[in-house]
C-alpha positions as YAML, in Angstrom:
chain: A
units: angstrom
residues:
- id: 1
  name: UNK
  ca: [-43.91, -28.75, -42.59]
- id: 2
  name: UNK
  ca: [-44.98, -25.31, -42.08]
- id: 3
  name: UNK
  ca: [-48.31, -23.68, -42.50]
- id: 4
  name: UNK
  ca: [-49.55, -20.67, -44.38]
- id: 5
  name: UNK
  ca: [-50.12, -17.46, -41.79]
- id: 6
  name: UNK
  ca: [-53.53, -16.80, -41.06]
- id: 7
  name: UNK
  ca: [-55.46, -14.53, -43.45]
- id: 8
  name: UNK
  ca: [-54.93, -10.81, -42.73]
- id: 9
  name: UNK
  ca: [-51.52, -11.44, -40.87]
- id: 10
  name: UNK
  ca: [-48.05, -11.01, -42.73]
- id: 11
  name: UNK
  ca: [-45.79, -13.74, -42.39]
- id: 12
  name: UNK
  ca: [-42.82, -12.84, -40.30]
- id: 13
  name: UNK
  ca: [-39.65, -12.86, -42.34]
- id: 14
  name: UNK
  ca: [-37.30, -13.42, -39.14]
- id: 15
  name: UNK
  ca: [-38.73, -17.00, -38.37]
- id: 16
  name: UNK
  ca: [-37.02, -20.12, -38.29]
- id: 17
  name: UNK
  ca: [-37.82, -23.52, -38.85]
- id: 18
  name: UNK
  ca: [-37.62, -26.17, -35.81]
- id: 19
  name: UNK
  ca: [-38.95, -28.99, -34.68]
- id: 20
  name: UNK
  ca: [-42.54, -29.04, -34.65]
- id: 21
  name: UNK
  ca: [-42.82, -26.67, -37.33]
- id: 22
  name: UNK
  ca: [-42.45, -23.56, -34.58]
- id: 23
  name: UNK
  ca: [-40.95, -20.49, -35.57]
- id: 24
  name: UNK
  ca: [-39.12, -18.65, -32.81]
- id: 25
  name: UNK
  ca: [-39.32, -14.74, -33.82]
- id: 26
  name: UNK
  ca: [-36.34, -12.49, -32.77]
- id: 27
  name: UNK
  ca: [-34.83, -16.31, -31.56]
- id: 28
  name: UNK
  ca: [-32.39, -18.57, -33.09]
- id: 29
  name: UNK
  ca: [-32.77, -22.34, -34.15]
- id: 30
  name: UNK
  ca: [-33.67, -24.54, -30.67]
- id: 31
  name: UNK
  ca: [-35.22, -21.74, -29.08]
- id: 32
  name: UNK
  ca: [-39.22, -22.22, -29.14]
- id: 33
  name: UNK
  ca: [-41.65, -20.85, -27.41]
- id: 34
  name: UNK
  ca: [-41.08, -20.80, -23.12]
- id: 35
  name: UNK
  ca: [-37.31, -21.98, -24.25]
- id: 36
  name: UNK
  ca: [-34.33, -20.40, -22.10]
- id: 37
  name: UNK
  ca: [-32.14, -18.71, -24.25]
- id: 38
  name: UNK
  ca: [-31.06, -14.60, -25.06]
- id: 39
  name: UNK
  ca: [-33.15, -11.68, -24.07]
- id: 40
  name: UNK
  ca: [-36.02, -10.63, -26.21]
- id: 41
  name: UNK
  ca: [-36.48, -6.79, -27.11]
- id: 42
  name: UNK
  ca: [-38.16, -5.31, -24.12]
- id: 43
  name: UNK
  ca: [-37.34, -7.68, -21.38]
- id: 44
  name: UNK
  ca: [-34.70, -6.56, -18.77]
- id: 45
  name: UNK
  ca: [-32.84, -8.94, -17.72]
- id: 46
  name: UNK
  ca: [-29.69, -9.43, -15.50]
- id: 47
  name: UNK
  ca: [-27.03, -11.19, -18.30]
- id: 48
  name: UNK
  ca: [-23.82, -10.03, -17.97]
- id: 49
  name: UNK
  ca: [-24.50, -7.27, -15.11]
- id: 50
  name: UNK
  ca: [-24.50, -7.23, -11.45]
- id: 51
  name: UNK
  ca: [-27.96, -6.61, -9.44]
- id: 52
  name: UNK
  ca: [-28.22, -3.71, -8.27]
- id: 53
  name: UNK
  ca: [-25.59, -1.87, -9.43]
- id: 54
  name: UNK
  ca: [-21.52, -2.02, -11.03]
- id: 55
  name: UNK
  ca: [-19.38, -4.34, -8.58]
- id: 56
  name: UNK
  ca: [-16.83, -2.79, -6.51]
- id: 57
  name: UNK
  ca: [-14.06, -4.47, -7.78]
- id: 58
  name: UNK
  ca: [-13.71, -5.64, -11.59]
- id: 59
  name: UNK
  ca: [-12.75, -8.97, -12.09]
- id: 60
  name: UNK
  ca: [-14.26, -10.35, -9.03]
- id: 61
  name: UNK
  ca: [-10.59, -11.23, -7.82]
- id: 62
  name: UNK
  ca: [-10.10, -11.58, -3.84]
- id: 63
  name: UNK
  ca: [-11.58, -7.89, -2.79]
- id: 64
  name: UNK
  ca: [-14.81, -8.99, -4.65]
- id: 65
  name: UNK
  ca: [-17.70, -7.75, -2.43]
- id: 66
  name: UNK
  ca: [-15.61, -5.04, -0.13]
- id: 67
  name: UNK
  ca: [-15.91, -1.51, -1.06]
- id: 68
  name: UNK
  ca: [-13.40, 0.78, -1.46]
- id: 69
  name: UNK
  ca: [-12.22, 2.96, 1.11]
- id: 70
  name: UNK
  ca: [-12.26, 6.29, -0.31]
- id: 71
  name: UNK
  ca: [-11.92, 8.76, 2.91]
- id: 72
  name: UNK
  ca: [-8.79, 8.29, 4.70]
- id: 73
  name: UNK
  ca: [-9.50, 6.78, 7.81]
- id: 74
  name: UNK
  ca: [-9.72, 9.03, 11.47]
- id: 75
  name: UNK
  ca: [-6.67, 7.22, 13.10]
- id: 76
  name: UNK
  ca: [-4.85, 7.33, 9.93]
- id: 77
  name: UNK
  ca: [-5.35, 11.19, 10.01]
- id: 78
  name: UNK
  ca: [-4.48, 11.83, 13.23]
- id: 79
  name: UNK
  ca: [-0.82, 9.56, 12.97]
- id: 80
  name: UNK
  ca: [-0.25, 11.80, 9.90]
- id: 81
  name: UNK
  ca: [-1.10, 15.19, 12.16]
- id: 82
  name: UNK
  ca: [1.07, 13.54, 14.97]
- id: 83
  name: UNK
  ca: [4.31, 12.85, 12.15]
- id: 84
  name: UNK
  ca: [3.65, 16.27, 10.64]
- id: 85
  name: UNK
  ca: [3.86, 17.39, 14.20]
- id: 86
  name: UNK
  ca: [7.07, 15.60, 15.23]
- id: 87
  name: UNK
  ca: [8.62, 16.88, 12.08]
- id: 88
  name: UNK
  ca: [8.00, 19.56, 12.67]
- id: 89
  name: UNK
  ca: [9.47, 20.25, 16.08]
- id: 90
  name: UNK
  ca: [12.71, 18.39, 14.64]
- id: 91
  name: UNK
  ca: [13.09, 20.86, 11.62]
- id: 92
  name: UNK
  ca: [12.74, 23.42, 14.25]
- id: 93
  name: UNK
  ca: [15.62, 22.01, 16.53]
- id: 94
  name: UNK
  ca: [17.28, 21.54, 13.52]
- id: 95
  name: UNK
  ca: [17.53, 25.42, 12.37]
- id: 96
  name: UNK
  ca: [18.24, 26.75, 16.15]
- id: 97
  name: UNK
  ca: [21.40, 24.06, 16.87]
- id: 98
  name: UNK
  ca: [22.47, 25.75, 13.26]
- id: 99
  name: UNK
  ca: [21.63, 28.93, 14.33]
- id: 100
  name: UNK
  ca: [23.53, 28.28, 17.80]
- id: 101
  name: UNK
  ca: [26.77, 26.87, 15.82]
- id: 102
  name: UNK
  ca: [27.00, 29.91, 13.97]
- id: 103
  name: UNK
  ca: [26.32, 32.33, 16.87]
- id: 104
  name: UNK
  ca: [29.10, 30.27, 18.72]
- id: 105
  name: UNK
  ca: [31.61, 30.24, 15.58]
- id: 106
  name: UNK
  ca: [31.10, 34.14, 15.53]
- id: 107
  name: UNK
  ca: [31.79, 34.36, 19.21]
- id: 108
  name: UNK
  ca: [34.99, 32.76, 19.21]
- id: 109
  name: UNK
  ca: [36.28, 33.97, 16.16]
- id: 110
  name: UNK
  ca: [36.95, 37.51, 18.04]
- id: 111
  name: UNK
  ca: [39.08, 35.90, 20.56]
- id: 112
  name: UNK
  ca: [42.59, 35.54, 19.17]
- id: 113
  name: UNK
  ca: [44.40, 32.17, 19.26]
- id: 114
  name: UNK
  ca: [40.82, 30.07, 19.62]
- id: 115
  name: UNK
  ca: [40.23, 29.30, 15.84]
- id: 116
  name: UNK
  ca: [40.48, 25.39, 16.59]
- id: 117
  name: UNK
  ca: [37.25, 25.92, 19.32]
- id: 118
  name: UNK
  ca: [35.65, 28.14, 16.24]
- id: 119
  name: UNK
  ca: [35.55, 25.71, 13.54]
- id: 120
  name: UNK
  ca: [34.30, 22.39, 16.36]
- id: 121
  name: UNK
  ca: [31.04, 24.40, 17.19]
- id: 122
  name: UNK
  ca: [30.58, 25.19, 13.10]
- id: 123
  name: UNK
  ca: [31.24, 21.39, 12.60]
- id: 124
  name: UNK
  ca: [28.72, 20.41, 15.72]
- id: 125
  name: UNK
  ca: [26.30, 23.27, 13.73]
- id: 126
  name: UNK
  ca: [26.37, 20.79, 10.60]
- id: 127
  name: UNK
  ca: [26.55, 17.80, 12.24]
- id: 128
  name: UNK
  ca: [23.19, 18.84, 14.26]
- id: 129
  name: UNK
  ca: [21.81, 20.34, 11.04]
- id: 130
  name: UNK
  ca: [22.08, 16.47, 9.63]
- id: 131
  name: UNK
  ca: [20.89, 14.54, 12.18]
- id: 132
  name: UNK
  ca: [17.78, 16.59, 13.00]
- id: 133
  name: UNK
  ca: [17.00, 17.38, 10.08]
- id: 134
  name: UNK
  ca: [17.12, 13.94, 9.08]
- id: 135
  name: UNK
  ca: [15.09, 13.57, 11.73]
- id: 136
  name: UNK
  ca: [12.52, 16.10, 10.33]
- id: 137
  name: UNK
  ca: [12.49, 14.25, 6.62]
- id: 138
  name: UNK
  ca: [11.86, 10.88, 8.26]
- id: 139
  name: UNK
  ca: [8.64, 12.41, 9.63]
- id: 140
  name: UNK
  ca: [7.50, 14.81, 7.17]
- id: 141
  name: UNK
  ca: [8.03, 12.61, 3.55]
- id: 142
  name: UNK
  ca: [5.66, 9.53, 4.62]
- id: 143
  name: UNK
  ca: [3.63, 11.91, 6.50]
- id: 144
  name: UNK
  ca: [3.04, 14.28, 2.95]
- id: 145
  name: UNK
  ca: [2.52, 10.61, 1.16]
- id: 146
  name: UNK
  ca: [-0.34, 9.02, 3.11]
- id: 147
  name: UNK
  ca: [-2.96, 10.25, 0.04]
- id: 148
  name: UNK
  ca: [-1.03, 8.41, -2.50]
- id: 149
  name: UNK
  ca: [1.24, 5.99, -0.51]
- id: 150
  name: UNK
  ca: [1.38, 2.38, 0.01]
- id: 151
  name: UNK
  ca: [3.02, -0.02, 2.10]
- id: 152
  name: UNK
  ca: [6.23, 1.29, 2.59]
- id: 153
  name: UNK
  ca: [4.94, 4.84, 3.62]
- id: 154
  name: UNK
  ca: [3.36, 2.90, 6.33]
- id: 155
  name: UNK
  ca: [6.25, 1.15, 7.06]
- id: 156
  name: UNK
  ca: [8.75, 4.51, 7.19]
- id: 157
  name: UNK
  ca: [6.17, 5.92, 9.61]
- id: 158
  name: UNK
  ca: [6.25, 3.31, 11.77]
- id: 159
  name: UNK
  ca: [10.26, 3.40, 11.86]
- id: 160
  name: UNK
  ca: [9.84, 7.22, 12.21]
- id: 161
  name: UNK
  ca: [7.61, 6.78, 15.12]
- id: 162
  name: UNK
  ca: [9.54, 4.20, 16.82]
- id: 163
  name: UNK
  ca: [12.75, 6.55, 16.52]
- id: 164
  name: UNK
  ca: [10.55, 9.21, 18.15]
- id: 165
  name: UNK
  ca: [9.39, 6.92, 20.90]
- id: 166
  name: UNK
  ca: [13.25, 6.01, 21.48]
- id: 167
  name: UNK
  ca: [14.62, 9.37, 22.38]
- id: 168
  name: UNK
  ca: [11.94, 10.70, 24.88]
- id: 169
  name: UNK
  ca: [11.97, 7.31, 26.68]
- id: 170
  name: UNK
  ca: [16.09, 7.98, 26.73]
- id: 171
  name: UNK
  ca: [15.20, 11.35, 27.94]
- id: 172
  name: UNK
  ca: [13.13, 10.15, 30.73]
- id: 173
  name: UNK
  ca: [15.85, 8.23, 32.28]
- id: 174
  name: UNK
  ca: [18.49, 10.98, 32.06]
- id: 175
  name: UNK
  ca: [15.77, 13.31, 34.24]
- id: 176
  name: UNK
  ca: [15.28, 11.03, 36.25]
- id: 177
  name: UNK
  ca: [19.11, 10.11, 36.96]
- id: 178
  name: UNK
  ca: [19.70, 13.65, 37.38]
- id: 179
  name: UNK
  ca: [18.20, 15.39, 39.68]
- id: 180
  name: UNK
  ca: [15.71, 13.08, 41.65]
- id: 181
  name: UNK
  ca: [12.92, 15.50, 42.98]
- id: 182
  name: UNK
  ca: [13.89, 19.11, 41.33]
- id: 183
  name: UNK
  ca: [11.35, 21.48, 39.89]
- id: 184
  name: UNK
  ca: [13.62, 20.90, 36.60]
- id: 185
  name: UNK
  ca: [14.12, 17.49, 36.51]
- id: 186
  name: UNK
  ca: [9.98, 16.95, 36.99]
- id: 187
  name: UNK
  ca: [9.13, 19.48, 34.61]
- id: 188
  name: UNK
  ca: [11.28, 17.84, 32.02]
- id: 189
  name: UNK
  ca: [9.87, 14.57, 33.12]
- id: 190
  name: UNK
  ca: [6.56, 16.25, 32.03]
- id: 191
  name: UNK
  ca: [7.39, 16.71, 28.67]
- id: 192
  name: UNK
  ca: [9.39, 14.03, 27.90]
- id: 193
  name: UNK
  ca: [6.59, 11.67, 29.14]
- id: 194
  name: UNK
  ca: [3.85, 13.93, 26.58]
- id: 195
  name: UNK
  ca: [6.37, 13.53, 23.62]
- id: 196
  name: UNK
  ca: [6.61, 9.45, 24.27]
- id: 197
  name: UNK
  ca: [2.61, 9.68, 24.34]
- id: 198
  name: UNK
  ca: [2.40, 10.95, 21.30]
- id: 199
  name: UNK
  ca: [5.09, 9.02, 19.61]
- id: 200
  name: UNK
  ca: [3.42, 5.98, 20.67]
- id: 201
  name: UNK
  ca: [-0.10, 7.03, 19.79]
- id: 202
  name: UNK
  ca: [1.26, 7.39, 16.21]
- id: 203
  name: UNK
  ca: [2.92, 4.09, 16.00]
- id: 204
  name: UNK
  ca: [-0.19, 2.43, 17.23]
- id: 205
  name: UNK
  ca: [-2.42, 4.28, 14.84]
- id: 206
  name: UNK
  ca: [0.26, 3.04, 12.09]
- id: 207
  name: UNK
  ca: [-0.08, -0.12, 13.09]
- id: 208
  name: UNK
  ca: [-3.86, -1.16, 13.59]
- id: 209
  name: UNK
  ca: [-6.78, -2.43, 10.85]
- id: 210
  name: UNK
  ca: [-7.65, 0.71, 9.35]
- id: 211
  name: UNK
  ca: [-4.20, 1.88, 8.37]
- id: 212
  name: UNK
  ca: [-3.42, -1.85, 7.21]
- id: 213
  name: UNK
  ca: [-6.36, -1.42, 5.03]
- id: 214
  name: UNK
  ca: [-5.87, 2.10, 3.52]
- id: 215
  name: UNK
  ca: [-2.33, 1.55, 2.56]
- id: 216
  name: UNK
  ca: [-3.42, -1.40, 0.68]
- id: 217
  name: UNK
  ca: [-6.47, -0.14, -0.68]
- id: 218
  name: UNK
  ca: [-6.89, -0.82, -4.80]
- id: 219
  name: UNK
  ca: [-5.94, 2.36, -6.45]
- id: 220
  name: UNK
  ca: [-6.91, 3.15, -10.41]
...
């Protein structure tokens, strides 16, 4: 049964009847007084959001509770300075074996009955052209995608810097099988030993936690 409101108070029109003869203002049936149930006006309370703040992830799917990497990492930089690098040195060898070719094709041309030796050192000219600057491409592309790229840029830069690790390490053999103890062969040694450094510095850059982890990063 309910009960008139006391005099000088309006009754509230959004009460409900429950047990006990209770009404439960801005509630819904069930919900009395010190009863769990939705948020009253003026009361802030978690619900349906996160404390302290939006989650990283939506969904709370597997990367629930790991933020997002959003500045590439400093080893990740520095393999894509390395393979920017490398390409670059390879576009460069690329233009002067061209260059050569075409210097060479020139300089037999003038002497009569040596067209044959003319047109191999054009052909060798292409030929180089393709391989280095193949060379230059496999560098350069995954290195100009590491903002945007995922797992396979990681993967061509870790076949690009184990093809650049290959040739300096062949390189250090042939100096060595050369001339053992020349000026030459030891300043070649030099170089071919800072090139493998470098190529091998990128490919274990490519290879550890961080890069793992910013080539798989969520992206929106």
């Amino acid at each position: 049964m309910s009960y008139p409101p006391p005099p000088g108070q309006q009754p509230n029109p959004y009460a409900t009847p429950q047990q006990g003869g209770q009404g439960a203002p801005y509630g819904y049936p069930g919900q009395g007084a010190g009863q769990p149930g939705y948020a009253q006006p003026g009361y802030n309370q978690p619900g349906y959001g996160y404390p302290g703040g939006v989650p990283p992830y939506p969904g709370g799917g597997p990367g629930a509770g790991i933020q997002p990497t959003v500045s590439m990492p400093g080893q990740v930089v520095t393999a894509r300075v390395l393979l920017f690098v490398a390409g670059s040195f390879w576009a460069l060898l690329a233009v002067i074996v061209f260059f050569v070719g075409l210097v060479a094709n020139d300089a037999v041309s003038d002497i009569p009955g040596v067209d044959a030796a003319g047109g191999a050192a054009l052909g060798a000219a292409f030929i180089g052209l393709l391989i280095f600057g193949g060379l230059a491409a496999l560098h350069i592309v995954p290195a100009s995608m590491f903002g945007k790229g995922r797992i396979g840029t990681r993967v061509t830069a870790i076949i690009a810097a184990s093809v650049n690790a290959l040739l300096p390490l062949l390189g250090c053999f042939g100096a060595l099988g050369s001339a053992v103890g020349g000026e030459d062969a030891a300043s070649m040694f030099f170089w071919y030993i800072l090139w493998l450094a470098t190529a091998v510095v990128t490919l274990v850059f490519c290879c550890l936690s961080p890069a793992s982890q910013w080539f798989n990063r969520p992206q929106y």
